[in-house]
């Protein structure tokens, strides 16, 4: 099958020494293609037609990965290098700090449940113990109290079986939640998330890139926090993608279905990743993995890079890797093999690269 889309006819295969080097090579290539942000350039032999390529913006690029771990690793490397990116990976929102933040958001916007409280015992500096929370929930369940009523009542009535000291700590914790709720009443959804992080113990726990991704999605909802809560409950990976923002999209191959970008990197084109083979699991469905690989290839409108690492840490073990058999199956005349190793910048240069 051949496309009529006008673009570079050959795909480029970039080989790196390690998974970290792979992320650096991707970043350096993006850096060069957006107009040479720094003086550093990639040591690719020669890229045909490089001098005539149009300058790109960050939103023109997507990095597609087979696993969520790859998405988070590459996004972290790009962010540290100063390249803005958005991680389109629902798995990132299953990180402990993100779970706590979303639970806090639901509670203070009156969309929460008793189970959300389990994540918030350490939200304030003093906090409460799990035993105290369990006593509170048992008391509320016995009286069939809605969560809002139980929280309102907790510092007005004694709780059976709870010591005075425990109830005082519980009362202080509930009043802390009430203060957060009041402070966020007139804030937008995105501002509410920021307030919850800066005014609680979440600040040192939540990576900046995760908060950026969350607030980026929240801005689209303005003041409608209820709609945002519903969106989070029903979303799919693709829903997390924010078009028309000046950021490189880093996402899984599954999340990329239906999307297209001028320039695409398919990262981790190695046996055991494409096709994916997890230790201790049954053999991968090769044809399904091949279809997923094809999804990645066809996301590129103008230029396509396939990257792989000779050495990668997978499932806690560092191992030697081989190029994916799917890449080997592509016609030789369509492939342009490139080897790139990140080189340090010379101290005499006046402007530093993003990767220095």
mmCIF file of C-alpha atoms in Angstrom:
data_model
loop_
_atom_site.group_PDB
_atom_site.id
_atom_site.type_symbol
_atom_site.label_atom_id
_atom_site.label_comp_id
_atom_site.label_asym_id
_atom_site.label_seq_id
_atom_site.Cartn_x
_atom_site.Cartn_y
_atom_site.Cartn_z
ATOM 1 C CA UNK A 1 0.000 0.000 0.000
ATOM 2 C CA UNK A 2 1.455 3.364 -0.982
ATOM 3 C CA UNK A 3 0.203 6.750 0.147
ATOM 4 C CA UNK A 4 -0.423 9.747 -2.106
ATOM 5 C CA UNK A 5 0.536 12.120 0.732
ATOM 6 C CA UNK A 6 3.493 14.301 -0.197
ATOM 7 C CA UNK A 7 6.325 13.789 2.251
ATOM 8 C CA UNK A 8 9.797 12.297 2.616
ATOM 9 C CA UNK A 9 9.594 8.981 0.731
ATOM 10 C CA UNK A 10 11.972 7.078 3.022
ATOM 11 C CA UNK A 11 11.574 6.392 6.708
ATOM 12 C CA UNK A 12 14.597 6.919 8.956
ATOM 13 C CA UNK A 13 15.744 4.266 11.417
ATOM 14 C CA UNK A 14 17.703 5.733 14.326
ATOM 15 C CA UNK A 15 19.867 3.427 16.405
ATOM 16 C CA UNK A 16 20.906 4.454 19.933
ATOM 17 C CA UNK A 17 23.166 2.874 22.524
ATOM 18 C CA UNK A 18 20.556 2.736 25.307
ATOM 19 C CA UNK A 19 16.981 3.672 26.107
ATOM 20 C CA UNK A 20 18.174 6.923 27.670
ATOM 21 C CA UNK A 21 20.241 7.709 24.570
ATOM 22 C CA UNK A 22 17.182 6.998 22.462
ATOM 23 C CA UNK A 23 15.230 9.709 24.324
ATOM 24 C CA UNK A 24 18.138 12.143 23.892
ATOM 25 C CA UNK A 25 18.373 11.398 20.154
ATOM 26 C CA UNK A 26 14.643 12.012 19.733
ATOM 27 C CA UNK A 27 14.956 15.290 21.619
ATOM 28 C CA UNK A 28 17.967 16.404 19.617
ATOM 29 C CA UNK A 29 16.191 15.657 16.341
ATOM 30 C CA UNK A 30 13.165 17.663 17.422
ATOM 31 C CA UNK A 31 15.447 20.465 18.585
ATOM 32 C CA UNK A 32 17.099 20.616 15.192
ATOM 33 C CA UNK A 33 13.839 20.497 13.234
ATOM 34 C CA UNK A 34 12.143 23.314 15.140
ATOM 35 C CA UNK A 35 14.802 25.648 13.843
ATOM 36 C CA UNK A 36 17.934 24.931 15.835
ATOM 37 C CA UNK A 37 17.044 26.138 19.323
ATOM 38 C CA UNK A 38 20.648 25.553 20.298
ATOM 39 C CA UNK A 39 23.850 25.291 18.256
ATOM 40 C CA UNK A 40 24.001 21.546 18.891
ATOM 41 C CA UNK A 41 23.206 19.267 15.962
ATOM 42 C CA UNK A 42 22.806 15.536 15.743
ATOM 43 C CA UNK A 43 25.658 13.510 14.324
ATOM 44 C CA UNK A 44 23.575 11.664 11.737
ATOM 45 C CA UNK A 45 25.892 11.208 8.766
ATOM 46 C CA UNK A 46 23.717 13.228 6.326
ATOM 47 C CA UNK A 47 19.973 13.617 6.273
ATOM 48 C CA UNK A 48 18.879 14.061 2.693
ATOM 49 C CA UNK A 49 17.143 17.364 2.096
ATOM 50 C CA UNK A 50 17.656 18.527 5.655
ATOM 51 C CA UNK A 51 18.535 22.063 4.606
ATOM 52 C CA UNK A 52 15.263 22.499 2.706
ATOM 53 C CA UNK A 53 12.959 21.267 5.453
ATOM 54 C CA UNK A 54 10.434 23.753 6.844
ATOM 55 C CA UNK A 55 10.816 24.915 10.407
ATOM 56 C CA UNK A 56 8.543 22.980 12.682
ATOM 57 C CA UNK A 57 6.636 23.822 15.842
ATOM 58 C CA UNK A 58 6.504 21.451 18.805
ATOM 59 C CA UNK A 59 2.879 20.510 18.098
ATOM 60 C CA UNK A 60 4.021 18.977 14.779
ATOM 61 C CA UNK A 61 5.729 16.092 16.591
ATOM 62 C CA UNK A 62 4.481 12.897 18.194
ATOM 63 C CA UNK A 63 6.490 10.175 19.917
ATOM 64 C CA UNK A 64 4.602 6.878 19.941
ATOM 65 C CA UNK A 65 5.480 4.062 22.346
ATOM 66 C CA UNK A 66 4.289 0.535 22.983
ATOM 67 C CA UNK A 67 4.063 0.877 26.783
ATOM 68 C CA UNK A 68 3.104 3.520 29.300
ATOM 69 C CA UNK A 69 6.495 3.187 31.010
ATOM 70 C CA UNK A 70 8.172 4.328 27.776
ATOM 71 C CA UNK A 71 5.784 7.281 27.520
ATOM 72 C CA UNK A 72 6.607 8.470 31.037
ATOM 73 C CA UNK A 73 10.354 7.954 30.614
ATOM 74 C CA UNK A 74 10.628 9.810 27.294
ATOM 75 C CA UNK A 75 8.313 12.613 28.421
ATOM 76 C CA UNK A 76 10.430 13.055 31.550
ATOM 77 C CA UNK A 77 13.643 13.266 29.500
ATOM 78 C CA UNK A 78 12.173 15.766 27.042
ATOM 79 C CA UNK A 79 10.751 17.932 29.818
ATOM 80 C CA UNK A 80 14.081 18.001 31.643
ATOM 81 C CA UNK A 81 15.733 19.071 28.401
ATOM 82 C CA UNK A 82 13.363 22.020 28.062
ATOM 83 C CA UNK A 83 11.177 20.587 25.305
ATOM 84 C CA UNK A 84 7.490 21.075 26.193
ATOM 85 C CA UNK A 85 5.486 17.891 25.886
ATOM 86 C CA UNK A 86 2.170 16.369 26.854
ATOM 87 C CA UNK A 87 1.932 12.765 28.030
ATOM 88 C CA UNK A 88 -1.161 11.143 26.581
ATOM 89 C CA UNK A 89 -1.230 8.170 28.903
ATOM 90 C CA UNK A 90 -4.023 7.377 31.326
ATOM 91 C CA UNK A 91 -1.604 5.120 33.177
ATOM 92 C CA UNK A 92 0.280 8.215 34.328
ATOM 93 C CA UNK A 93 -2.875 9.224 36.165
ATOM 94 C CA UNK A 94 -2.689 6.030 38.205
ATOM 95 C CA UNK A 95 0.416 7.274 39.993
ATOM 96 C CA UNK A 96 -0.189 7.584 43.779
ATOM 97 C CA UNK A 97 0.108 11.381 43.913
ATOM 98 C CA UNK A 98 -2.260 11.829 40.955
ATOM 99 C CA UNK A 99 -4.793 9.457 42.538
ATOM 100 C CA UNK A 100 -4.669 11.545 45.725
ATOM 101 C CA UNK A 101 -5.115 14.794 43.816
ATOM 102 C CA UNK A 102 -8.113 13.535 41.848
ATOM 103 C CA UNK A 103 -9.671 12.150 45.047
ATOM 104 C CA UNK A 104 -9.204 15.540 46.735
ATOM 105 C CA UNK A 105 -10.731 17.274 43.691
ATOM 106 C CA UNK A 106 -13.815 15.066 43.863
ATOM 107 C CA UNK A 107 -14.249 15.597 47.598
ATOM 108 C CA UNK A 108 -13.968 19.384 47.584
ATOM 109 C CA UNK A 109 -16.239 19.669 44.507
ATOM 110 C CA UNK A 110 -18.861 17.486 46.234
ATOM 111 C CA UNK A 111 -18.484 14.604 43.770
ATOM 112 C CA UNK A 112 -16.558 12.310 46.082
ATOM 113 C CA UNK A 113 -17.347 9.068 47.843
ATOM 114 C CA UNK A 114 -16.272 7.484 51.107
ATOM 115 C CA UNK A 115 -13.619 5.510 49.216
ATOM 116 C CA UNK A 116 -11.972 8.785 48.098
ATOM 117 C CA UNK A 117 -11.253 9.581 51.740
ATOM 118 C CA UNK A 118 -8.898 6.585 51.881
ATOM 119 C CA UNK A 119 -6.409 8.551 49.748
ATOM 120 C CA UNK A 120 -6.603 11.749 51.799
ATOM 121 C CA UNK A 121 -5.596 10.751 55.331
ATOM 122 C CA UNK A 122 -2.200 12.403 54.837
ATOM 123 C CA UNK A 123 -3.412 15.415 52.851
ATOM 124 C CA UNK A 124 -2.750 17.836 55.723
ATOM 125 C CA UNK A 125 0.424 18.072 57.779
ATOM 126 C CA UNK A 126 -1.206 16.479 60.831
ATOM 127 C CA UNK A 127 -3.586 14.147 59.000
ATOM 128 C CA UNK A 128 -5.434 11.240 60.577
ATOM 129 C CA UNK A 129 -4.709 7.549 60.927
ATOM 130 C CA UNK A 130 -6.391 4.853 58.883
ATOM 131 C CA UNK A 131 -7.898 3.520 62.110
ATOM 132 C CA UNK A 132 -9.543 6.886 62.792
ATOM 133 C CA UNK A 133 -10.950 7.005 59.262
ATOM 134 C CA UNK A 134 -12.256 3.437 59.621
ATOM 135 C CA UNK A 135 -14.090 4.360 62.859
ATOM 136 C CA UNK A 136 -15.610 7.423 61.169
ATOM 137 C CA UNK A 137 -16.801 5.425 58.154
ATOM 138 C CA UNK A 138 -18.260 2.669 60.353
ATOM 139 C CA UNK A 139 -20.175 5.304 62.328
ATOM 140 C CA UNK A 140 -21.468 6.980 59.153
ATOM 141 C CA UNK A 141 -22.449 3.686 57.490
ATOM 142 C CA UNK A 142 -24.393 2.605 60.595
ATOM 143 C CA UNK A 143 -26.459 5.798 60.336
ATOM 144 C CA UNK A 144 -26.697 5.616 56.522
ATOM 145 C CA UNK A 145 -25.406 9.160 56.255
ATOM 146 C CA UNK A 146 -24.485 10.686 52.892
ATOM 147 C CA UNK A 147 -20.831 11.708 52.829
ATOM 148 C CA UNK A 148 -21.560 15.444 52.915
ATOM 149 C CA UNK A 149 -23.832 15.028 55.949
ATOM 150 C CA UNK A 150 -21.303 12.847 57.763
ATOM 151 C CA UNK A 151 -18.513 15.380 57.242
ATOM 152 C CA UNK A 152 -20.769 18.231 58.370
ATOM 153 C CA UNK A 153 -21.831 16.338 61.492
ATOM 154 C CA UNK A 154 -18.472 14.978 62.596
ATOM 155 C CA UNK A 155 -17.492 17.957 64.758
ATOM 156 C CA UNK A 156 -20.996 18.418 66.145
ATOM 157 C CA UNK A 157 -21.715 14.958 67.539
ATOM 158 C CA UNK A 158 -19.540 12.460 69.444
ATOM 159 C CA UNK A 159 -18.620 9.336 67.490
ATOM 160 C CA UNK A 160 -19.203 6.107 69.380
ATOM 161 C CA UNK A 161 -16.033 4.169 70.106
ATOM 162 C CA UNK A 162 -13.720 7.067 69.225
ATOM 163 C CA UNK A 163 -11.540 8.676 71.886
ATOM 164 C CA UNK A 164 -11.617 12.426 72.435
ATOM 165 C CA UNK A 165 -8.085 12.783 71.051
ATOM 166 C CA UNK A 166 -9.011 10.876 67.871
ATOM 167 C CA UNK A 167 -12.138 12.927 67.344
ATOM 168 C CA UNK A 168 -10.185 16.154 67.789
ATOM 169 C CA UNK A 169 -7.728 15.078 65.085
ATOM 170 C CA UNK A 170 -10.624 13.996 62.852
ATOM 171 C CA UNK A 171 -12.353 17.338 63.388
ATOM 172 C CA UNK A 172 -9.185 19.251 62.488
ATOM 173 C CA UNK A 173 -8.823 17.168 59.323
ATOM 174 C CA UNK A 174 -12.451 17.717 58.266
ATOM 175 C CA UNK A 175 -12.135 21.461 58.875
ATOM 176 C CA UNK A 176 -9.005 21.435 56.714
ATOM 177 C CA UNK A 177 -11.063 19.892 53.894
ATOM 178 C CA UNK A 178 -13.782 22.504 54.449
ATOM 179 C CA UNK A 179 -11.239 25.324 54.162
ATOM 180 C CA UNK A 180 -9.972 23.867 50.900
ATOM 181 C CA UNK A 181 -13.537 23.616 49.636
ATOM 182 C CA UNK A 182 -14.309 27.242 50.495
ATOM 183 C CA UNK A 183 -11.046 28.525 48.996
ATOM 184 C CA UNK A 184 -11.768 26.761 45.696
ATOM 185 C CA UNK A 185 -15.400 27.826 45.299
ATOM 186 C CA UNK A 186 -14.630 30.691 42.910
ATOM 187 C CA UNK A 187 -11.654 29.086 41.175
ATOM 188 C CA UNK A 188 -11.679 27.464 37.761
ATOM 189 C CA UNK A 189 -11.147 23.726 37.458
ATOM 190 C CA UNK A 190 -7.456 24.189 36.568
ATOM 191 C CA UNK A 191 -6.902 26.726 39.360
ATOM 192 C CA UNK A 192 -8.545 24.328 41.817
ATOM 193 C CA UNK A 193 -6.043 21.602 40.956
ATOM 194 C CA UNK A 194 -3.123 23.980 41.452
ATOM 195 C CA UNK A 195 -4.534 25.173 44.795
ATOM 196 C CA UNK A 196 -4.984 21.606 46.018
ATOM 197 C CA UNK A 197 -1.356 20.838 45.244
ATOM 198 C CA UNK A 198 0.203 24.002 46.652
ATOM 199 C CA UNK A 199 -1.868 24.029 49.854
ATOM 200 C CA UNK A 200 -1.469 20.364 50.807
ATOM 201 C CA UNK A 201 1.227 17.750 51.229
ATOM 202 C CA UNK A 202 0.930 16.859 47.521
ATOM 203 C CA UNK A 203 3.396 19.528 46.350
ATOM 204 C CA UNK A 204 6.592 17.462 46.824
ATOM 205 C CA UNK A 205 4.910 14.250 45.651
ATOM 206 C CA UNK A 206 3.540 15.319 42.269
ATOM 207 C CA UNK A 207 5.934 15.741 39.305
ATOM 208 C CA UNK A 208 5.561 19.099 37.557
ATOM 209 C CA UNK A 209 4.861 17.427 34.203
ATOM 210 C CA UNK A 210 1.935 15.467 35.687
ATOM 211 C CA UNK A 211 0.384 18.635 37.119
ATOM 212 C CA UNK A 212 0.902 20.391 33.771
ATOM 213 C CA UNK A 213 -0.908 17.588 31.959
ATOM 214 C CA UNK A 214 -3.801 17.630 34.419
ATOM 215 C CA UNK A 215 -4.265 21.388 34.338
ATOM 216 C CA UNK A 216 -3.931 21.399 30.542
ATOM 217 C CA UNK A 217 -6.952 19.109 30.301
ATOM 218 C CA UNK A 218 -8.822 21.006 33.038
ATOM 219 C CA UNK A 219 -8.536 24.389 31.274
ATOM 220 C CA UNK A 220 -10.932 23.215 28.588
ATOM 221 C CA UNK A 221 -13.664 22.932 31.252
ATOM 222 C CA UNK A 222 -13.341 26.458 32.621
ATOM 223 C CA UNK A 223 -15.461 26.776 35.780
ATOM 224 C CA UNK A 224 -17.394 23.538 35.207
ATOM 225 C CA UNK A 225 -15.755 21.250 37.764
ATOM 226 C CA UNK A 226 -18.631 18.772 37.701
ATOM 227 C CA UNK A 227 -18.137 18.201 33.969
ATOM 228 C CA UNK A 228 -14.415 17.690 34.512
ATOM 229 C CA UNK A 229 -15.101 15.107 37.218
ATOM 230 C CA UNK A 230 -17.427 13.252 34.869
ATOM 231 C CA UNK A 231 -14.873 13.435 32.058
ATOM 232 C CA UNK A 232 -12.192 11.848 34.235
ATOM 233 C CA UNK A 233 -14.532 9.040 35.209
ATOM 234 C CA UNK A 234 -15.370 8.138 31.588
ATOM 235 C CA UNK A 235 -12.269 9.098 29.614
ATOM 236 C CA UNK A 236 -10.115 7.071 27.254
ATOM 237 C CA UNK A 237 -6.449 7.724 26.418
ATOM 238 C CA UNK A 238 -7.281 9.572 23.205
ATOM 239 C CA UNK A 239 -9.480 12.008 25.139
ATOM 240 C CA UNK A 240 -6.389 13.241 26.981
ATOM 241 C CA UNK A 241 -4.720 14.573 23.847
ATOM 242 C CA UNK A 242 -4.795 18.379 23.652
ATOM 243 C CA UNK A 243 -4.625 19.603 20.031
ATOM 244 C CA UNK A 244 -3.349 23.047 19.084
ATOM 245 C CA UNK A 245 -0.958 23.397 22.014
ATOM 246 C CA UNK A 246 2.755 24.023 21.518
ATOM 247 C CA UNK A 247 3.860 20.688 22.941
ATOM 248 C CA UNK A 248 5.276 17.430 21.632
ATOM 249 C CA UNK A 249 2.730 14.640 22.067
ATOM 250 C CA UNK A 250 4.150 11.531 23.763
ATOM 251 C CA UNK A 251 1.630 8.703 23.774
ATOM 252 C CA UNK A 252 1.065 4.991 23.409
ATOM 253 C CA UNK A 253 0.345 3.464 20.032
ATOM 254 C CA UNK A 254 -3.165 2.624 21.244
ATOM 255 C CA UNK A 255 -3.834 6.258 22.157
ATOM 256 C CA UNK A 256 -2.647 7.456 18.740
ATOM 257 C CA UNK A 257 -5.439 5.743 16.809
ATOM 258 C CA UNK A 258 -7.325 8.305 14.743
ATOM 259 C CA UNK A 259 -4.681 11.027 15.138
ATOM 260 C CA UNK A 260 -2.099 12.283 12.615
ATOM 261 C CA UNK A 261 1.029 14.411 12.929
ATOM 262 C CA UNK A 262 3.485 15.870 10.415
ATOM 263 C CA UNK A 263 6.443 14.126 12.085
ATOM 264 C CA UNK A 264 6.216 10.875 14.034
ATOM 265 C CA UNK A 265 8.769 8.893 16.036
ATOM 266 C CA UNK A 266 7.894 5.283 16.816
ATOM 267 C CA UNK A 267 10.153 4.537 19.789
ATOM 268 C CA UNK A 268 11.358 1.158 21.006
ATOM 269 C CA UNK A 269 11.241 -0.682 17.679
ATOM 270 C CA UNK A 270 12.803 -3.784 19.186
ATOM 271 C CA UNK A 271 12.007 -7.429 19.537
ATOM 272 C CA UNK A 272 10.211 -7.933 22.905
ATOM 273 C CA UNK A 273 8.671 -4.461 22.615
ATOM 274 C CA UNK A 274 7.271 -4.607 19.073
ATOM 275 C CA UNK A 275 5.983 -7.263 19.226
ATOM 276 C CA UNK A 276 5.557 -6.922 23.003
ATOM 277 C CA UNK A 277 6.501 -9.969 25.048
ATOM 278 C CA UNK A 278 6.127 -9.696 28.821
ATOM 279 C CA UNK A 279 8.083 -12.124 31.022
ATOM 280 C CA UNK A 280 6.016 -15.067 32.184
ATOM 281 C CA UNK A 281 3.156 -14.312 29.779
ATOM 282 C CA UNK A 282 1.917 -16.214 26.773
ATOM 283 C CA UNK A 283 3.466 -15.463 23.400
ATOM 284 C CA UNK A 284 2.329 -12.187 21.876
ATOM 285 C CA UNK A 285 -0.333 -12.138 19.182
ATOM 286 C CA UNK A 286 2.095 -11.286 16.404
ATOM 287 C CA UNK A 287 -0.519 -10.182 13.894
ATOM 288 C CA UNK A 288 -2.257 -7.918 16.394
ATOM 289 C CA UNK A 289 1.105 -6.402 17.323
ATOM 290 C CA UNK A 290 1.877 -5.939 13.625
ATOM 291 C CA UNK A 291 -1.428 -4.081 13.159
ATOM 292 C CA UNK A 292 -0.544 -1.839 16.114
ATOM 293 C CA UNK A 293 2.853 -1.136 14.559
ATOM 294 C CA UNK A 294 1.078 -0.239 11.302
ATOM 295 C CA UNK A 295 -1.106 2.197 13.256
ATOM 296 C CA UNK A 296 2.075 3.943 14.395
ATOM 297 C CA UNK A 297 3.547 4.134 10.881
ATOM 298 C CA UNK A 298 0.401 5.614 9.409
ATOM 299 C CA UNK A 299 0.159 8.421 11.973
ATOM 300 C CA UNK A 300 2.921 10.300 10.079
ATOM 301 C CA UNK A 301 1.792 12.704 7.387
ATOM 302 C CA UNK A 302 5.217 13.854 6.171
ATOM 303 C CA UNK A 303 8.131 12.257 7.993
ATOM 304 C CA UNK A 304 8.621 9.069 9.975
ATOM 305 C CA UNK A 305 11.414 7.965 12.321
ATOM 306 C CA UNK A 306 11.721 4.500 13.847
ATOM 307 C CA UNK A 307 14.041 4.439 16.863
ATOM 308 C CA UNK A 308 15.563 1.577 18.787
ATOM 309 C CA UNK A 309 18.158 0.989 21.508
ATOM 310 C CA UNK A 310 20.846 -1.674 21.573
ATOM 311 C CA UNK A 311 20.468 -1.920 25.342
ATOM 312 C CA UNK A 312 17.303 -1.303 27.385
ATOM 313 C CA UNK A 313 16.119 -1.761 30.953
ATOM 314 C CA UNK A 314 12.880 -3.729 30.914
ATOM 315 C CA UNK A 315 11.039 -5.102 33.932
ATOM 316 C CA UNK A 316 13.982 -4.273 36.198
ATOM 317 C CA UNK A 317 16.630 -5.944 34.027
ATOM 318 C CA UNK A 318 19.054 -4.418 31.527
ATOM 319 C CA UNK A 319 19.338 -6.523 28.387
ATOM 320 C CA UNK A 320 20.758 -6.441 24.900
ATOM 321 C CA UNK A 321 18.111 -5.706 22.289
ATOM 322 C CA UNK A 322 17.584 -6.524 18.614
ATOM 323 C CA UNK A 323 15.796 -4.519 15.952
ATOM 324 C CA UNK A 324 12.125 -5.449 15.637
ATOM 325 C CA UNK A 325 11.326 -8.060 12.994
ATOM 326 C CA UNK A 326 8.534 -5.724 11.858
ATOM 327 C CA UNK A 327 11.177 -3.221 10.758
ATOM 328 C CA UNK A 328 13.104 -5.935 8.949
ATOM 329 C CA UNK A 329 9.960 -6.755 6.969
ATOM 330 C CA UNK A 330 9.818 -3.248 5.459
ATOM 331 C CA UNK A 331 11.231 -3.007 1.939
ATOM 332 C CA UNK A 332 14.930 -2.113 2.035
ATOM 333 C CA UNK A 333 14.543 0.697 -0.509
ATOM 334 C CA UNK A 334 12.205 2.531 1.897
ATOM 335 C CA UNK A 335 14.608 2.487 4.851
ATOM 336 C CA UNK A 336 17.382 4.909 5.661
ATOM 337 C CA UNK A 337 19.541 3.588 8.524
ATOM 338 C CA UNK A 338 21.131 6.205 10.765
ATOM 339 C CA UNK A 339 23.357 5.844 13.818
ATOM 340 C CA UNK A 340 23.394 8.647 16.330
ATOM 341 C CA UNK A 341 25.290 9.069 19.555
ATOM 342 C CA UNK A 342 24.714 12.157 21.660
ATOM 343 C CA UNK A 343 27.868 14.251 21.702
ATOM 344 C CA UNK A 344 28.687 16.844 24.379
ATOM 345 C CA UNK A 345 28.676 20.445 23.296
ATOM 346 C CA UNK A 346 31.968 22.307 23.097
ATOM 347 C CA UNK A 347 32.446 24.779 25.963
ATOM 348 C CA UNK A 348 33.486 27.520 23.541
ATOM 349 C CA UNK A 349 30.014 27.764 22.038
ATOM 350 C CA UNK A 350 28.084 30.778 23.242
ATOM 351 C CA UNK A 351 24.578 29.312 23.246
ATOM 352 C CA UNK A 352 23.816 26.067 25.037
ATOM 353 C CA UNK A 353 21.717 23.335 23.550
ATOM 354 C CA UNK A 354 18.636 22.193 25.381
ATOM 355 C CA UNK A 355 20.508 18.952 25.982
ATOM 356 C CA UNK A 356 23.690 20.434 27.506
#
